[in-house]
C-alpha cells in the first residue's frame, strides 16, 4: 500500500510506502505520474515543487505498472482542495491510462451517512448526483452555483429541510449563519449542531437501528438495513410522506397538461 | 370500459392485417364486447398492440453510471417540466427513470425488458424500475461470468448448476437469464478476454465459452423459463466476428436461444480497415435455425453512450475514441464499461454497422424471429425507433440515406441492393407480437380477447417517422395514458418474474462459498419480495422437444 498525503496520518503505519507531498500539489503530482507512465520527459524543477523526488515517483510508477490489480482510493483531501474536481479528473485519467499496462481502478472514499445512496437516487431521478436546481420545473445542475454550501453562503434560500446530514458541524460559518437565520427544519435521531440552530427539530428513528431502509456502499452495492430495535419515533420516510401529504392539500399551482423545455437555457 | 371503433387494426397473432375492427376493453383486458363506457372514434386511424422492447438498458448500476458520466448531454436534451400528472426529468442518451416511462409510452411502447442485471446490485435495478412509470417491466439476470457458476460448469456438475441458476434467478427476482461475452468478463478482471469459442477461458483449466453457452442454454431449457437464454456472443464488435457468432449458434445444437443485438456480431474482414458486412451470410444461416430468435441492435448515426457488461470491449472502444471511459467490476459476478460515442456516416466502421443492422432486419425472412431494438443506448436511443421503422418501410428514403456513405463504405455493404419494404403488418410483428412471443408473455403483443389492454392508435401519416413517433392515443392496461400528444395518466407498471423450482439444499452449497468470496452477508444477497412493485409471477413451461 502506498499512502499519499500532506502530513503523517494514522494510516502511515498501515502503509508500505508513504509519499508526503506539498499541500495543493496533487494535480502536479498526478500529471507527472501520467507523464512517467507514458515515458515522457518531466522537468526536474516541476518535480521539486511537489516535495517528492523523481526516483520516488518513478518507483511509484514502476510498482503500479507491475501490480496485477491496482486501486486508487481517494477522498476529500483531493476533491475539496486546490484544483477540486480537476484533481479528481486527473486521477481518474491516470487510472484509465494505467489500463494499457495492467488492471487499475479508482474509487472515491465517501463521507458520512448514506451519501452514495443519495447520489445514486438523485442520478436516476434527475440525471445529476447533487447540486440540482428545480426552480424551472426540471432538473438543472451546476456545482458551485446550485450546491448547498454556495446557496447558503450567498443567502439565496429562504427555507431549508435537512435530512441525514449535519451541515452545522461541517459547513463554513457564513452558511451556518444563514441556516440559523431562515426557518430550518431538521430531521435527526439525535441532537446535533444543526438541530440546535433549527427552528424545528423532528426526532426520527435511527435508520439501520430502529428503522428499515437501504444503504448504498461506496462501490454502489445496495445493502438492506434491518432494524434491531423498536423506536417510539417515526422514520424519516414517514415524516417526509406526512409533510408531502400536507403540502398536497394546498391548492395546486402547477399548470394542466405537459410541457417540455426543448432548449434548456 | 372503452371501445376503439373504426380503426384499421394490425394484430399479427390473429392474422388481422389492417381490417376495420372494434377493440373493446374492460378491466384492463381486451374483451369481445362492452356495453357503454367511452368510445374512441378511430376512423382513418391505425391500431397496433402496444410495443414490446425485448432488449434495452433503462435501469440499474450501469445506466446510472452513464447518467453520471454525461451531464453535458442532459444539459442539451429535452427536459420534462413537472406537471400535475408528470414528474420532472431529462431525455437524451441516458434518460432519467420517469422520463424513460414517458418516452416509451409516448411512442406506444408498453412493455420493456431490462437486459442486464447483476444479482449483487439487483435491488438497485428493481428500485429504479419502480420509478419507470406506465410501462410493464421484466429483467434478465447476468450469469455467464458468475465465478461460482463457472466453477460448477467446468466441473461438469450440471445438476447442481441447474439448482444454482434457478436459485439465482429467484434471488435477483428476474424473468430471464442474460449471458454476456461468456467467460470474457470474468477474464477481464485480470485484464484478459475470451474471444474464441473453443479456447480455454483464462484462469480455468478446461472451461471454454462454448461450454458455458451450451451448459446455460441446456439448464434454461430444463428449467422451462418462458424466455430462452438471452445471449450476447463473444467477440462483439470485432471485424470478422461472424465466425464466432456462427460457431456459437452451431454449438447451441437446436437448443432455444435469443441472440441479442445481432448487428454487433455479423462482421467480416480482418481489421478495422477491411471490415465489411456479413449480414447476408448471417441471415442465410439464421433463416434455417428455427430454434433461434434475435434482435437487431441497429445503429443510427448520431451521439449516444455505450454501456455493456462487456468490459474488455469497452476498454478497446475507449482506446479507439480517446473519450471518457467508465468501468465497474461487480465482485465475482460481472462487470460493465461505459463510453460515450458518436456514430458518423463518414466513418467506415460506423457506416458498416449502420448498414448491417438494417440488412439483418431486411434479409432475415421471418419477422417473428427478428425484433426491432437498438440495444438502447448502445446503437442509438430507444426514442429513435420510429426513424428505423421509416428506414424499413421506405426503400427510397433508405437509398437516399445510403448516399451519405462514402464510396468505400458502400462497397462493403449490401443495403443498396435490397429492395424489400416492410408492411405495417410486419412492423407490428417486429415491434410487438414477435418480441412478446419470444419473451413468453402470452398477454402481450396482441389484441385478442384476454390480452392486456395495451393499445396504440396512430394517425395515418405519410411521414412514417412522425406517425410512429407521435401516437394519437396510447392505452396501457385499459387506461388512456396518452391523448392528443399529452400524458394524461402515469399508472405504475407491473414487473414480471419467474420462480423456477430448485432444491433448498443448494443454499448449503452456496452459503460457505459466498461467505468466503463475497463482501456482504448471505442473508442480504437475495432481493426481498417487498421491493418489487406489483410483481406478477409467470409460469415456467415445458420445453422438451
XYZ file of N, CA, C and O in Angstrom, chain B residues 456-536:
324
model
N -52.203 0.989 -29.104
C -51.727 2.266 -29.626
C -52.566 2.647 -30.835
O -52.839 1.802 -31.679
N -52.962 3.896 -30.909
C -53.725 4.381 -32.062
C -52.913 5.487 -32.723
O -52.580 6.488 -32.087
N -52.554 5.247 -33.988
C -51.767 6.236 -34.728
C -52.656 6.942 -35.744
O -53.553 6.335 -36.323
N -52.371 8.210 -35.982
C -52.958 8.898 -37.126
C -52.246 8.411 -38.372
O -51.029 8.263 -38.367
N -53.002 8.187 -39.449
C -52.314 7.837 -40.697
C -51.545 9.061 -41.164
O -52.057 10.182 -41.121
N -50.325 8.850 -41.579
C -49.469 9.983 -41.936
C -48.469 9.495 -42.967
O -47.917 8.403 -42.842
N -48.252 10.284 -43.989
C -47.271 9.880 -44.999
C -45.859 9.894 -44.439
O -45.003 9.142 -44.882
N -45.626 10.755 -43.490
C -44.319 10.794 -42.828
C -44.291 9.683 -41.781
O -44.861 9.802 -40.698
N -43.616 8.585 -42.137
C -43.692 7.380 -41.298
C -43.085 7.608 -39.921
O -43.634 7.180 -38.904
N -41.940 8.296 -39.881
C -41.283 8.521 -38.587
C -42.176 9.365 -37.676
O -42.274 9.113 -36.477
N -42.861 10.350 -38.266
C -43.740 11.187 -37.457
C -44.940 10.386 -36.964
O -45.341 10.485 -35.823
N -45.471 9.552 -37.859
C -46.636 8.739 -37.493
C -46.316 7.838 -36.304
O -47.055 7.821 -35.316
N -45.197 7.102 -36.387
C -44.888 6.160 -35.308
C -44.263 6.844 -34.097
O -44.164 6.257 -33.037
N -43.820 8.060 -34.261
C -43.237 8.768 -33.125
C -44.265 9.497 -32.277
O -43.989 9.838 -31.136
N -45.461 9.729 -32.847
C -46.455 10.539 -32.133
C -47.836 9.911 -32.204
O -48.695 10.394 -32.949
N -48.065 8.843 -31.462
C -49.390 8.229 -31.491
C -50.461 9.192 -30.988
O -50.192 10.061 -30.154
N -51.677 9.011 -31.512
C -52.804 9.854 -31.107
C -53.284 9.449 -29.705
O -53.562 10.287 -28.864
N -53.381 8.114 -29.502
C -53.767 7.603 -28.187
C -52.857 6.446 -27.815
O -52.475 5.664 -28.679
N -52.518 6.351 -26.541
C -51.864 5.144 -26.043
C -52.665 4.680 -24.835
O -52.955 5.465 -23.926
N -53.056 3.418 -24.883
C -53.830 2.847 -23.782
C -52.978 1.780 -23.112
O -52.442 0.897 -23.766
N -52.805 1.906 -21.810
C -51.970 0.939 -21.086
C -52.836 0.300 -19.996
O -53.365 1.005 -19.145
N -52.983 -1.006 -20.076
C -53.802 -1.710 -19.089
C -55.206 -1.140 -19.015
O -55.808 -1.060 -17.953
N -55.734 -0.725 -20.174
C -57.098 -0.220 -20.228
C -57.246 1.256 -19.912
O -58.324 1.830 -20.030
N -56.158 1.884 -19.499
C -56.226 3.293 -19.114
C -55.611 4.145 -20.232
O -54.543 3.801 -20.756
N -56.278 5.247 -20.564
C -55.713 6.125 -21.597
C -54.573 6.925 -20.971
O -54.796 7.745 -20.081
N -53.340 6.660 -21.412
C -52.199 7.359 -20.824
C -51.724 8.513 -21.700
O -51.199 9.497 -21.191
N -51.896 8.365 -23.015
C -51.525 9.466 -23.923
C -52.753 9.809 -24.757
O -53.406 8.913 -25.305
N -53.064 11.075 -24.823
C -54.197 11.504 -25.632
C -53.844 12.856 -26.212
O -53.415 13.750 -25.479
N -54.004 12.986 -27.519
C -53.712 14.260 -28.200
C -52.318 14.780 -27.821
O -52.143 15.961 -27.535
N -51.361 13.890 -27.771
C -49.989 14.315 -27.508
C -49.705 14.716 -26.084
O -48.663 15.296 -25.777
N -50.610 14.404 -25.192
C -50.466 14.814 -23.805
C -50.441 13.574 -22.911
O -51.193 12.631 -23.161
N -49.616 13.598 -21.882
C -49.602 12.468 -20.944
C -50.744 12.688 -19.951
O -50.708 13.623 -19.155
N -51.769 11.835 -20.006
C -52.960 12.049 -19.192
C -52.901 11.289 -17.871
O -53.533 11.681 -16.891
N -52.218 10.159 -17.842
C -52.138 9.376 -16.609
C -50.811 8.652 -16.596
O -50.249 8.348 -17.641
N -50.285 8.415 -15.394
C -49.000 7.714 -15.301
C -49.127 6.575 -14.284
O -48.549 6.620 -13.208
N -49.901 5.545 -14.653
C -50.049 4.417 -13.728
C -48.719 3.683 -13.542
O -47.840 3.760 -14.404
N -48.594 2.990 -12.417
C -47.393 2.174 -12.210
C -47.511 0.904 -13.029
O -48.588 0.313 -13.106
N -46.413 0.485 -13.615
C -46.416 -0.762 -14.364
C -46.218 -1.957 -13.445
O -45.927 -1.796 -12.266
N -46.394 -3.142 -14.011
C -46.131 -4.367 -13.247
C -44.728 -4.861 -13.555
O -44.094 -4.417 -14.504
N -44.254 -5.799 -12.748
C -42.974 -6.421 -13.061
C -43.162 -7.925 -13.165
O -43.721 -8.562 -12.265
N -42.693 -8.496 -14.268
C -42.816 -9.940 -14.478
C -41.609 -10.665 -13.896
O -40.461 -10.249 -14.094
N -41.876 -11.754 -13.184
C -40.822 -12.570 -12.593
C -41.081 -14.030 -12.952
O -42.189 -14.391 -13.331
N -40.073 -14.859 -12.812
C -40.303 -16.308 -12.839
C -39.747 -16.896 -11.551
O -38.835 -16.343 -10.934
N -40.314 -18.025 -11.160
C -39.851 -18.703 -9.949
C -39.602 -20.164 -10.284
O -40.398 -21.046 -9.941
N -38.479 -20.450 -10.971
C -38.199 -21.845 -11.308
C -37.926 -22.641 -10.030
O -37.434 -22.089 -9.045
N -38.254 -23.926 -10.043
C -38.099 -24.712 -8.811
C -36.635 -25.108 -8.621
O -35.901 -25.338 -9.577
N -36.215 -25.151 -7.365
C -34.850 -25.584 -7.041
C -34.871 -26.238 -5.679
O -35.801 -26.045 -4.885
N -33.822 -26.997 -5.442
C -33.673 -27.706 -4.189
C -33.089 -26.741 -3.155
O -32.028 -26.152 -3.393
N -33.768 -26.568 -2.020
C -33.299 -25.639 -0.975
C -31.878 -25.954 -0.518
O -31.167 -25.090 -0.001
N -31.469 -27.222 -0.698
C -30.124 -27.605 -0.250
C -29.025 -26.867 -1.002
O -27.887 -26.851 -0.556
N -29.378 -26.265 -2.146
C -28.355 -25.538 -2.890
C -27.782 -24.409 -2.028
O -26.620 -24.021 -2.174
N -28.569 -23.920 -1.084
C -28.077 -22.862 -0.198
C -26.952 -23.371 0.701
O -26.050 -22.619 1.058
N -27.009 -24.663 1.079
C -25.933 -25.232 1.911
C -24.619 -25.249 1.138
O -23.539 -25.111 1.702
N -24.738 -25.452 -0.176
C -23.545 -25.428 -1.026
C -23.053 -23.992 -1.219
O -21.875 -23.687 -1.131
N -24.003 -23.097 -1.440
C -23.660 -21.731 -1.821
C -23.157 -20.905 -0.642
O -22.207 -20.129 -0.773
N -23.799 -21.088 0.510
C -23.519 -20.221 1.653
C -22.027 -20.153 2.019
O -21.465 -19.056 2.094
N -21.348 -21.307 2.219
C -19.920 -21.194 2.586
C -19.074 -20.540 1.499
O -18.187 -19.731 1.798
N -19.376 -20.853 0.234
C -18.625 -20.234 -0.865
C -18.854 -18.731 -0.867
O -17.933 -17.931 -1.054
N -20.090 -18.373 -0.659
C -20.473 -16.967 -0.665
C -19.774 -16.219 0.451
O -19.195 -15.145 0.252
N -19.829 -16.823 1.644
C -19.251 -16.128 2.788
C -17.744 -15.986 2.644
O -17.141 -15.058 3.174
N -17.136 -16.905 1.895
C -15.686 -16.839 1.707
C -15.319 -15.775 0.668
O -14.307 -15.099 0.809
N -16.136 -15.644 -0.374
C -15.693 -14.820 -1.504
C -16.429 -13.494 -1.656
O -15.957 -12.619 -2.359
N -17.583 -13.348 -1.047
C -18.333 -12.107 -1.229
C -18.104 -11.157 -0.065
O -17.518 -11.535 0.950
N -18.609 -9.939 -0.206
C -18.356 -8.930 0.821
C -19.627 -8.506 1.540
O -19.641 -7.469 2.171
N -20.695 -9.281 1.381
C -21.883 -8.985 2.184
C -22.368 -10.308 2.778
O -21.912 -11.368 2.373
N -23.284 -10.233 3.736
C -23.728 -11.482 4.322
C -24.774 -12.127 3.419
O -25.492 -11.455 2.670
N -24.814 -13.445 3.494
C -25.630 -14.237 2.581
C -27.101 -13.831 2.649
O -27.793 -13.782 1.635
N -27.575 -13.524 3.839
C -28.989 -13.178 4.023
C -29.349 -11.886 3.279
O -30.502 -11.666 2.926
N -28.355 -11.031 3.078
C -28.625 -9.758 2.411
C -28.569 -9.848 0.892
O -28.833 -8.874 0.199
N -28.192 -11.017 0.383
C -27.929 -11.158 -1.049
C -29.219 -11.165 -1.885
O -29.342 -10.362 -2.806
N -30.184 -12.034 -1.581
C -31.378 -12.054 -2.445
C -32.218 -10.790 -2.311
O -32.223 -10.148 -1.262
N -32.917 -10.449 -3.386
C -33.838 -9.314 -3.363
C -35.116 -9.766 -2.658
O -35.706 -10.778 -3.023
N -35.541 -9.004 -1.637
C -36.758 -9.364 -0.931
C -37.970 -9.027 -1.797
O -37.958 -8.072 -2.570
N -39.009 -9.821 -1.636
C -40.203 -9.673 -2.475
C -40.842 -8.284 -2.315
O -41.381 -7.730 -3.275
N -40.758 -7.714 -1.102
C -41.464 -6.442 -0.896
C -40.846 -5.294 -1.690
O -41.421 -4.208 -1.799
N -39.653 -5.537 -2.260
C -39.033 -4.492 -3.080
C -39.618 -4.426 -4.487
O -39.317 -3.494 -5.237
N -40.389 -5.432 -4.875
C -40.923 -5.460 -6.241
C -42.307 -4.830 -6.230
O -43.204 -5.269 -5.512
N -42.456 -3.801 -7.049
C -43.745 -3.123 -7.162
C -44.635 -3.949 -8.080
O -44.267 -4.237 -9.207
N -45.790 -4.331 -7.624
C -46.769 -5.065 -8.418
C -46.141 -6.257 -9.165
O -46.115 -6.289 -10.404
N -45.605 -7.232 -8.431
C -44.996 -8.394 -9.099
C -46.043 -9.298 -9.739
O -47.176 -9.371 -9.264
N -45.660 -9.928 -10.812
C -46.541 -10.921 -11.432
C -45.673 -12.115 -11.832
O -44.795 -11.986 -12.689
